[in-house]
XYZ file of C-alpha atoms in Angstrom:
526
model
C 91.454 88.443 56.190
C 90.405 90.387 59.293
C 90.985 88.927 62.737
C 88.736 89.540 65.698
C 89.807 91.306 68.870
C 89.167 89.919 72.355
C 85.907 91.898 72.324
C 84.847 90.266 69.061
C 85.542 93.420 67.028
C 87.257 93.253 63.634
C 90.979 93.993 63.311
C 91.854 94.819 59.719
C 95.200 93.780 58.204
C 95.931 97.366 57.171
C 94.580 100.702 58.396
C 94.845 103.986 56.545
C 93.455 107.494 56.677
C 90.030 106.190 55.642
C 89.710 104.509 59.058
C 89.477 107.943 60.637
C 87.359 109.639 57.974
C 85.260 112.377 59.569
C 87.242 111.963 62.771
C 87.773 115.153 64.783
C 91.033 115.080 66.794
C 89.932 118.015 68.963
C 86.784 116.167 70.022
C 88.255 112.691 70.306
C 91.706 113.454 71.669
C 92.186 116.830 73.262
C 95.513 117.371 74.979
C 97.108 115.143 77.613
C 95.722 116.096 81.006
C 92.673 117.819 79.497
C 89.099 116.764 78.772
C 88.177 114.168 77.532
C 91.473 112.670 78.838
C 91.827 110.190 75.978
C 95.554 110.915 75.989
C 95.983 110.520 79.755
C 94.948 112.257 82.948
C 98.171 114.236 83.462
C 99.888 116.580 80.978
C 103.369 115.115 81.504
C 102.392 111.493 82.323
C 105.651 109.513 82.785
C 108.049 112.138 81.417
C 108.376 113.600 84.924
C 108.113 110.421 86.987
C 107.091 106.835 86.219
C 103.911 105.154 87.356
C 103.680 103.886 90.937
C 105.167 100.395 91.073
C 103.079 98.270 93.403
C 103.499 94.596 94.135
C 100.468 92.733 95.455
C 101.623 90.624 98.398
C 100.407 89.009 101.560
C 100.378 85.468 102.895
C 100.398 83.556 106.153
C 100.632 85.712 109.249
C 101.256 89.436 109.590
C 104.855 88.675 110.591
C 105.629 86.867 107.322
C 103.873 89.474 105.183
C 105.658 92.307 106.971
C 108.983 90.719 106.045
C 107.924 90.450 102.377
C 106.833 94.123 102.315
C 110.191 95.230 103.673
C 111.957 93.170 100.990
C 109.842 94.782 98.280
C 110.556 98.266 99.617
C 114.273 97.474 99.707
C 114.032 96.321 96.073
C 112.500 99.600 94.933
C 108.718 99.194 95.059
C 106.962 102.561 95.465
C 103.734 101.393 97.054
C 102.426 98.412 98.968
C 99.442 96.350 97.884
C 97.972 94.069 100.541
C 96.393 90.696 99.791
C 94.094 89.392 102.541
C 93.161 85.775 103.125
C 89.671 84.508 102.368
C 88.333 84.544 105.962
C 89.352 88.210 106.316
C 87.743 89.046 102.973
C 84.512 87.381 104.128
C 84.483 88.993 107.574
C 85.327 85.873 109.622
C 87.924 85.382 112.340
C 90.694 82.837 111.856
C 89.265 80.600 114.594
C 85.769 80.473 113.058
C 84.713 77.020 111.877
C 84.037 78.368 108.389
C 87.665 79.595 108.152
C 89.180 76.159 108.622
C 91.768 75.348 105.966
C 91.809 78.864 104.485
C 93.760 80.895 107.036
C 96.683 82.720 105.415
C 96.349 80.800 102.140
C 95.567 83.468 99.511
C 96.643 86.449 101.570
C 97.499 87.582 105.059
C 95.231 86.780 108.014
C 94.085 89.957 109.812
C 91.776 89.407 112.779
C 92.242 92.602 114.776
C 94.145 95.853 115.082
C 96.872 93.801 116.820
C 97.549 91.974 113.534
C 97.447 95.224 111.561
C 100.039 96.701 113.907
C 102.376 93.782 113.213
C 101.699 93.946 109.463
C 103.078 97.498 109.251
C 105.703 97.282 111.983
C 108.715 99.350 110.978
C 106.954 100.727 107.886
C 106.260 104.469 108.242
C 102.699 105.062 107.055
C 103.396 108.702 106.217
C 106.056 107.586 103.724
C 104.303 104.761 101.835
C 101.110 104.548 99.830
C 99.157 101.394 100.602
C 96.513 99.723 98.484
C 94.289 97.141 100.164
C 92.374 94.605 98.101
C 89.388 94.284 100.401
C 85.725 94.828 99.623
C 82.830 93.935 101.931
C 84.890 94.629 105.119
C 86.901 97.462 103.542
C 85.779 99.948 106.194
C 87.265 97.795 108.966
C 90.693 97.451 107.350
C 90.809 101.163 106.563
C 90.005 102.050 110.175
C 92.607 99.622 111.517
C 95.162 101.210 109.170
C 94.183 104.627 110.540
C 94.530 103.349 114.118
C 98.019 102.006 113.392
C 98.905 105.335 111.795
C 97.754 107.150 114.930
C 99.926 104.852 117.047
C 102.887 105.791 114.818
C 102.056 109.466 115.311
C 100.897 109.889 111.711
C 97.841 112.143 111.414
C 95.037 110.772 109.262
C 95.341 113.630 106.782
C 98.808 112.339 105.834
C 97.693 108.784 105.070
C 97.624 107.915 101.374
C 96.408 104.812 99.625
C 93.366 102.997 98.333
C 90.785 100.506 99.516
C 89.186 98.469 96.764
C 85.751 98.690 98.434
C 83.983 97.639 95.212
C 81.293 95.257 96.401
C 79.163 95.355 93.238
C 81.746 93.424 91.243
C 81.725 90.816 94.007
C 78.111 90.020 93.157
C 79.048 89.842 89.470
C 82.295 87.923 89.326
C 84.129 87.176 92.549
C 81.769 86.211 95.366
C 83.369 87.684 98.490
C 80.271 89.650 99.449
C 78.677 89.726 102.895
C 75.678 92.040 102.998
C 72.880 92.629 100.437
C 73.424 95.412 97.870
C 71.381 98.150 99.580
C 73.233 98.192 102.944
C 76.515 97.577 101.103
C 75.970 100.763 99.109
C 74.998 102.630 102.294
C 78.290 101.491 103.855
C 80.208 102.758 100.836
C 78.493 106.149 101.082
C 79.465 106.274 104.783
C 83.073 105.564 103.803
C 83.006 108.404 101.263
C 81.722 110.819 103.926
C 84.126 109.601 106.587
C 87.183 109.922 104.363
C 86.201 113.387 103.189
C 86.112 114.485 106.835
C 88.894 112.367 108.343
C 91.286 110.924 105.686
C 91.075 113.386 102.783
C 93.957 111.982 100.695
C 92.630 108.428 100.714
C 91.194 106.892 97.540
C 87.874 105.644 98.851
C 87.118 103.064 96.185
C 88.880 101.240 93.370
C 86.128 100.261 90.983
C 87.346 97.008 89.560
C 87.071 95.375 86.179
C 90.079 93.151 86.863
C 88.110 90.376 88.520
C 85.480 90.426 85.783
C 88.262 89.975 83.238
C 89.683 87.110 85.297
C 86.216 85.507 85.148
C 86.256 85.787 81.358
C 84.944 89.255 80.500
C 86.069 90.745 77.202
C 87.757 94.180 77.233
C 84.489 95.890 76.242
C 82.574 93.993 78.949
C 85.287 94.763 81.489
C 85.049 98.516 81.121
C 81.289 98.612 80.435
C 80.336 96.797 83.632
C 83.019 98.577 85.669
C 81.891 102.028 84.566
C 78.256 101.035 85.157
C 79.203 100.101 88.729
C 80.996 103.438 89.041
C 77.856 105.264 87.975
C 75.872 103.373 90.637
C 78.351 104.417 93.329
C 78.207 108.056 92.250
C 74.399 107.989 92.249
C 74.426 106.447 95.723
C 76.714 109.135 97.131
C 74.733 111.958 95.497
C 71.477 110.474 96.844
C 73.093 110.426 100.308
C 73.501 114.202 100.064
C 77.094 114.543 98.879
C 78.155 116.979 96.189
C 79.779 115.081 93.317
C 82.940 117.188 93.449
C 83.348 116.379 97.151
C 84.108 112.711 96.494
C 84.627 112.067 92.768
C 88.294 113.200 92.742
C 89.086 110.307 95.121
C 87.463 107.621 92.952
C 89.867 105.274 91.224
C 89.598 102.223 88.989
C 91.341 98.870 88.607
C 91.752 97.092 85.278
C 93.562 94.123 83.785
C 96.271 94.238 81.125
C 96.203 91.328 78.675
C 98.790 90.280 76.107
C 96.742 91.851 73.267
C 98.565 95.179 73.409
C 96.661 97.176 70.785
C 93.175 96.466 72.128
C 94.292 96.997 75.715
C 95.691 100.438 74.866
C 92.448 101.238 73.050
C 90.428 99.994 76.029
C 92.167 102.280 78.510
C 91.811 105.296 76.227
C 88.112 104.587 75.582
C 87.418 104.139 79.308
C 88.909 107.546 80.137
C 86.848 109.242 77.436
C 83.567 107.628 78.467
C 84.025 108.355 82.168
C 84.911 112.007 81.572
C 81.779 112.456 79.497
C 79.526 110.695 82.036
C 80.830 112.741 84.950
C 80.473 115.992 83.048
C 77.173 115.420 81.301
C 75.205 113.209 83.720
C 76.508 114.409 87.065
C 77.520 117.974 86.238
C 80.972 117.652 87.826
C 82.893 120.924 87.722
C 86.254 119.952 89.223
C 88.516 118.617 86.426
C 89.773 115.957 88.861
C 86.225 114.602 89.090
C 86.357 113.855 85.360
C 89.640 111.946 85.483
C 89.566 108.162 85.298
C 92.659 107.280 87.328
C 93.407 103.583 87.430
C 95.670 100.849 88.733
C 96.494 97.921 86.472
C 97.453 94.341 87.188
C 98.780 92.002 84.557
C 96.446 89.164 83.616
C 96.643 86.332 86.098
C 94.130 84.374 84.044
C 96.585 84.239 81.142
C 99.398 82.719 83.210
C 100.044 79.027 82.736
C 101.256 76.294 85.068
C 102.877 74.642 82.046
C 106.353 76.051 81.259
C 105.843 78.774 83.890
C 108.979 80.714 82.879
C 107.140 81.734 79.701
C 104.947 83.822 81.990
C 107.877 86.223 82.383
C 107.425 87.142 78.726
C 103.639 87.404 79.035
C 103.911 89.683 82.058
C 106.412 91.970 80.311
C 104.076 92.328 77.313
C 101.064 92.926 79.551
C 102.952 95.493 81.597
C 103.932 97.288 78.404
C 100.263 97.419 77.371
C 99.336 99.019 80.694
C 102.078 101.633 80.406
C 101.250 102.483 76.794
C 97.615 102.796 77.906
C 98.477 105.350 80.588
C 98.061 103.545 83.918
C 98.757 105.408 87.161
C 100.091 102.379 89.007
C 100.979 98.836 88.056
C 101.355 95.391 89.596
C 103.194 92.812 87.524
C 102.374 89.205 88.365
C 105.092 86.746 89.277
C 105.777 83.965 86.792
C 104.902 81.215 89.274
C 101.473 82.500 90.359
C 99.636 79.867 88.297
C 101.246 77.303 90.600
C 101.399 78.882 94.059
C 102.126 82.051 95.985
C 105.174 83.905 94.598
C 108.589 83.146 96.033
C 110.913 85.975 97.061
C 112.857 85.569 93.816
C 109.814 85.534 91.519
C 108.318 88.583 93.265
C 111.608 90.433 92.783
C 111.703 89.483 89.079
C 108.160 90.796 88.657
C 109.204 94.144 90.107
C 112.359 94.186 87.958
C 110.094 93.814 84.894
C 108.502 97.165 85.705
C 111.859 98.756 86.372
C 113.155 97.637 82.968
C 110.058 99.137 81.301
C 110.514 102.396 83.200
C 114.262 102.869 82.919
C 115.562 100.818 79.968
C 112.921 101.558 77.318
C 111.845 104.862 75.777
C 108.114 104.515 76.540
C 108.420 107.086 79.330
C 109.989 109.681 77.048
C 106.757 110.900 75.458
C 103.077 111.090 76.370
C 100.540 108.753 74.689
C 102.879 107.476 71.948
C 100.026 105.840 69.981
C 98.007 109.055 69.591
C 96.900 109.469 65.978
C 97.718 105.862 65.071
C 95.158 104.730 62.519
C 94.727 101.334 64.142
C 94.690 102.427 67.781
C 92.340 105.362 67.222
C 89.938 103.181 65.219
C 90.102 100.441 67.838
C 89.518 103.024 70.579
C 86.353 104.160 68.791
C 85.244 100.555 68.254
C 85.774 99.554 71.888
C 84.016 102.733 73.009
C 80.977 101.954 70.846
C 80.763 98.344 72.075
C 81.131 99.521 75.671
C 78.392 102.149 75.364
C 76.053 99.546 73.883
C 76.551 97.290 76.911
C 76.200 100.200 79.334
C 72.908 101.120 77.662
C 71.631 97.573 78.282
C 72.521 97.887 81.973
C 70.604 101.183 82.110
C 67.588 99.575 80.418
C 67.516 97.058 83.266
C 67.437 99.880 85.818
C 71.143 100.336 86.552
C 73.950 98.154 87.844
C 72.249 96.778 90.969
C 69.029 95.817 89.171
C 71.064 94.242 86.361
C 73.115 92.299 88.933
C 69.941 91.010 90.565
C 68.755 89.886 87.130
C 72.104 88.140 86.544
C 72.780 90.140 83.369
C 76.492 90.912 83.787
C 77.301 87.453 85.136
C 75.509 85.820 82.214
C 77.324 87.957 79.639
C 80.719 87.253 81.212
C 80.061 83.515 81.375
C 79.220 83.496 77.661
C 82.509 85.224 76.925
C 84.430 82.801 79.167
C 82.816 79.837 77.407
C 83.858 81.220 74.013
C 87.463 81.580 75.213
C 87.455 78.011 76.557
C 86.065 76.646 73.278
C 88.672 78.503 71.214
C 91.475 77.249 73.461
C 90.256 73.657 73.400
C 89.949 73.698 69.598
C 93.378 75.268 69.118
C 91.924 78.329 67.390
C 93.296 80.397 70.297
C 96.985 79.600 70.716
C 98.310 79.341 74.272
C 102.024 78.673 74.148
C 102.970 75.650 76.207
C 99.354 74.537 76.636
C 97.906 73.728 73.211
C 100.976 74.462 71.075
C 104.742 74.261 71.608
C 104.340 71.866 74.506
C 107.048 69.756 76.105
C 106.804 66.169 77.278
C 108.243 66.614 80.757
C 107.969 69.777 82.846
C 111.013 70.869 84.823
C 110.541 70.439 88.596
C 109.555 73.575 90.479
C 109.409 74.040 94.244
C 106.567 76.414 95.096
C 106.172 78.545 98.203
C 103.918 76.793 100.702
C 102.061 78.342 103.635
C 102.669 76.556 106.922
C 99.328 75.060 108.050
C 100.386 75.702 111.659
C 99.552 79.392 111.247
C 95.853 78.599 111.721
C 96.531 77.430 115.263
C 98.843 80.400 115.813
C 96.120 82.846 114.817
C 93.615 81.044 117.057
C 96.041 81.386 119.987
C 96.465 85.116 119.253
C 92.701 85.546 119.263
C 92.302 83.675 122.542
C 94.975 85.865 124.135
C 93.366 89.042 122.754
C 89.928 88.116 124.123
C 91.396 87.312 127.526
C 93.302 90.602 127.778
C 90.848 93.165 126.407
C 88.090 95.074 128.212
C 85.094 93.001 127.130
C 82.584 95.504 128.505
C 84.095 98.220 126.298
C 83.919 95.902 123.270
C 80.275 95.020 123.967
C 79.312 98.672 124.392
C 81.045 99.634 121.156
C 79.392 96.807 119.202
C 75.984 97.831 120.592
C 76.615 101.403 119.425
C 77.618 100.080 116.012
C 74.390 98.088 115.657
C 72.351 101.132 116.687
C 74.059 103.228 113.981
C 73.469 100.484 111.397
C 69.773 100.383 112.295
C 69.501 104.150 111.812
C 71.175 106.676 109.537
C 74.291 107.669 111.490
C 77.671 107.048 109.883
C 78.700 103.567 111.030
C 82.448 104.165 110.693
C 82.705 106.204 113.902
C 81.332 103.509 116.265
C 83.129 100.904 114.148
C 86.441 102.627 114.828
C 85.653 102.690 118.560
C 84.959 98.949 118.484
C 88.190 98.153 116.623
C 90.187 100.399 118.950
C 88.723 98.431 121.865
C 90.143 95.338 120.072
C 86.929 93.929 118.685
C 87.756 91.421 115.959
C 86.905 91.513 112.268
C 84.449 88.665 112.749
C 82.734 90.321 115.720
C 82.265 93.626 113.906
C 80.964 91.935 110.759
C 78.665 89.697 112.813
C 77.194 92.796 114.473
C 76.378 94.200 111.039
C 75.075 90.832 109.824
C 72.563 90.911 112.696
C 71.168 94.199 111.392
C 71.630 93.992 107.626
C 71.537 90.264 106.934
C 73.594 88.470 104.299
C 73.272 88.265 100.532
C 72.039 85.151 98.751
C 72.500 85.251 94.962
C 69.846 84.196 92.494
C 70.276 83.444 88.790
C 67.059 84.701 87.252
C 68.108 86.414 84.035
């Protein structure tokens, strides 16, 4: 009897040659590093070097997070991945009334370039690649990173890393948006132009399906809605006068890796194939790098359990294996205790060691795309591709990603999928070890990492000191120039950088833009 995949597609008990009848390997596969990139974006993949091992971290103040980053670097991580607290993500200062109770809780509090300087103290920015999970205020954090690099004597052209900068998925699944879609897309286009001129090695956007998956999206929904958002960003940049090959090579993506290894591998392969075809056929991209879907993967936080948390070590290892077999360019493995609290030093180190075991103690790095030609994986790749294209066509029928978002289409589809998962878990049809099967009567005690609530007052004191010391006239002039640029068509990042250099705060810069662009209020009308 056939099972169903996470996307609701059939998985047969046995696959044979008939599954690929009429299947053309040259069309579907190609060679590794060649169009349509089904087999991976680089010819050698991990045979020359493993994926970039990133560990997502950040909590409390910049001082505490800086210490964690140095520990991760000492333990062998290849790239940093910064988590920001909720006030920073929403463009509010730590002393704002709306920030009360949230400062430093889910990430590090960054209020100004002073905090950013502390965050990367003793970390040479020309030697590390830094990913920053920040969306609506992504431009501010990027510019502060550039300013800190300049203070270290690192020219902008040597800075490497990624800002997530994917605001469309915030409207769909996550909610940390600030401005309405139209000015948000204008800001993204300004970032593309700025980075092309000033920070050419920076990945300007990480178009994210991860958060949709965390909200309940199936694999097909995850890549369909992510690629649809990607198409919207490309259209926006082209409409702003950019040539597609001027910015597309710096686009990157961000996906989840679940425990369902076969479908996840198929998902990654299908996503690469679809994106290559869209970039070539719709946008006429000529540079092969513009056709490559390069992506970061994070193991599935939504599948971690607070019950018997050590079992999460096994889940994360399986999920990490799925990402590697699917050809990810970088990977974050979750810590086993993240369903309970922020990771401890020990659990973060174990998460990194999981990647190192995959890279150096298994043979999955010895050959490129080991599942190529597998009856089951190739058939599942085709099936996921077909389901994805059907969903993407529905988004197009609604007028593209932004119009579909405003109609609530993606959100509605994801919520239906999440409800199905919840029903299956509650009924026991979907087995979750330690939750609805193989439970224990008494959980072993666990002492989680806790953020000191005193940091909120500490950040408020830092802000008071900053405002007393800085040249307020210079800040006011820079914020006025920023608002003038936002009202017109000039690139806002240049006056924004001047404001941040003058020590304007995140909240002040975002408030200046709120005055001009307003804020977004969602509506469920689909």
